[in-house]
Amino acid sequence: MVLIDHDFDDRIHDEIYVVPISTKFREPLSPHHVLVHDRRGYDPRTGLSEPCVAKCDCIKLMPKRKIVRRFGYLADEILERIEAAIDRLDDPGDP
């Protein structure tokens, strides 16, 4: 999961928005899917070891208590692509 809420430490809200990451995807990718790891093999920065995508069309609201640990970080470029894919959900005419 990719946390997409900048206020994770906000004590008022018990839930946070997340984008699921999946190893199950088809190419060419949907405009709402973002490749976050493109090869087999462990990446210590991301914590990922299989090719996978962020499925931005499957955003979920999750209780913060279910988030138990951090596996890694995504590069700013990937986070920007995730944000753009989410923005496209609001404007279906923009591929």
mmCIF file of C-alpha atoms in Angstrom, residues 4-5 19 21 26 30 33 39 50 60 76 80 84 93:
data_model
loop_
_atom_site.group_PDB
_atom_site.id
_atom_site.type_symbol
_atom_site.label_atom_id
_atom_site.label_comp_id
_atom_site.label_asym_id
_atom_site.label_seq_id
_atom_site.Cartn_x
_atom_site.Cartn_y
_atom_site.Cartn_z
ATOM 1 C CA ILE A 4 -1.455 9.088 0.057
ATOM 2 C CA ASP A 5 -2.514 11.142 3.055
ATOM 3 C CA VAL A 19 -3.388 2.978 -2.879
ATOM 4 C CA ILE A 21 0.198 -2.231 -4.768
ATOM 5 C CA ARG A 26 -1.505 -6.524 -17.584
ATOM 6 C CA SER A 30 -4.200 1.155 -17.502
ATOM 7 C CA HIS A 33 -1.955 1.996 -12.827
ATOM 8 C CA ARG A 39 12.065 -6.160 -12.179
ATOM 9 C CA GLU A 50 8.581 -8.362 -7.711
ATOM 10 C CA LYS A 60 -9.196 2.663 -0.022
ATOM 11 C CA ASP A 76 9.403 11.344 -5.859
ATOM 12 C CA GLU A 80 4.156 12.254 -8.816
ATOM 13 C CA ALA A 84 -1.303 12.270 -11.707
ATOM 14 C CA GLY A 93 -11.453 12.729 -20.544
#
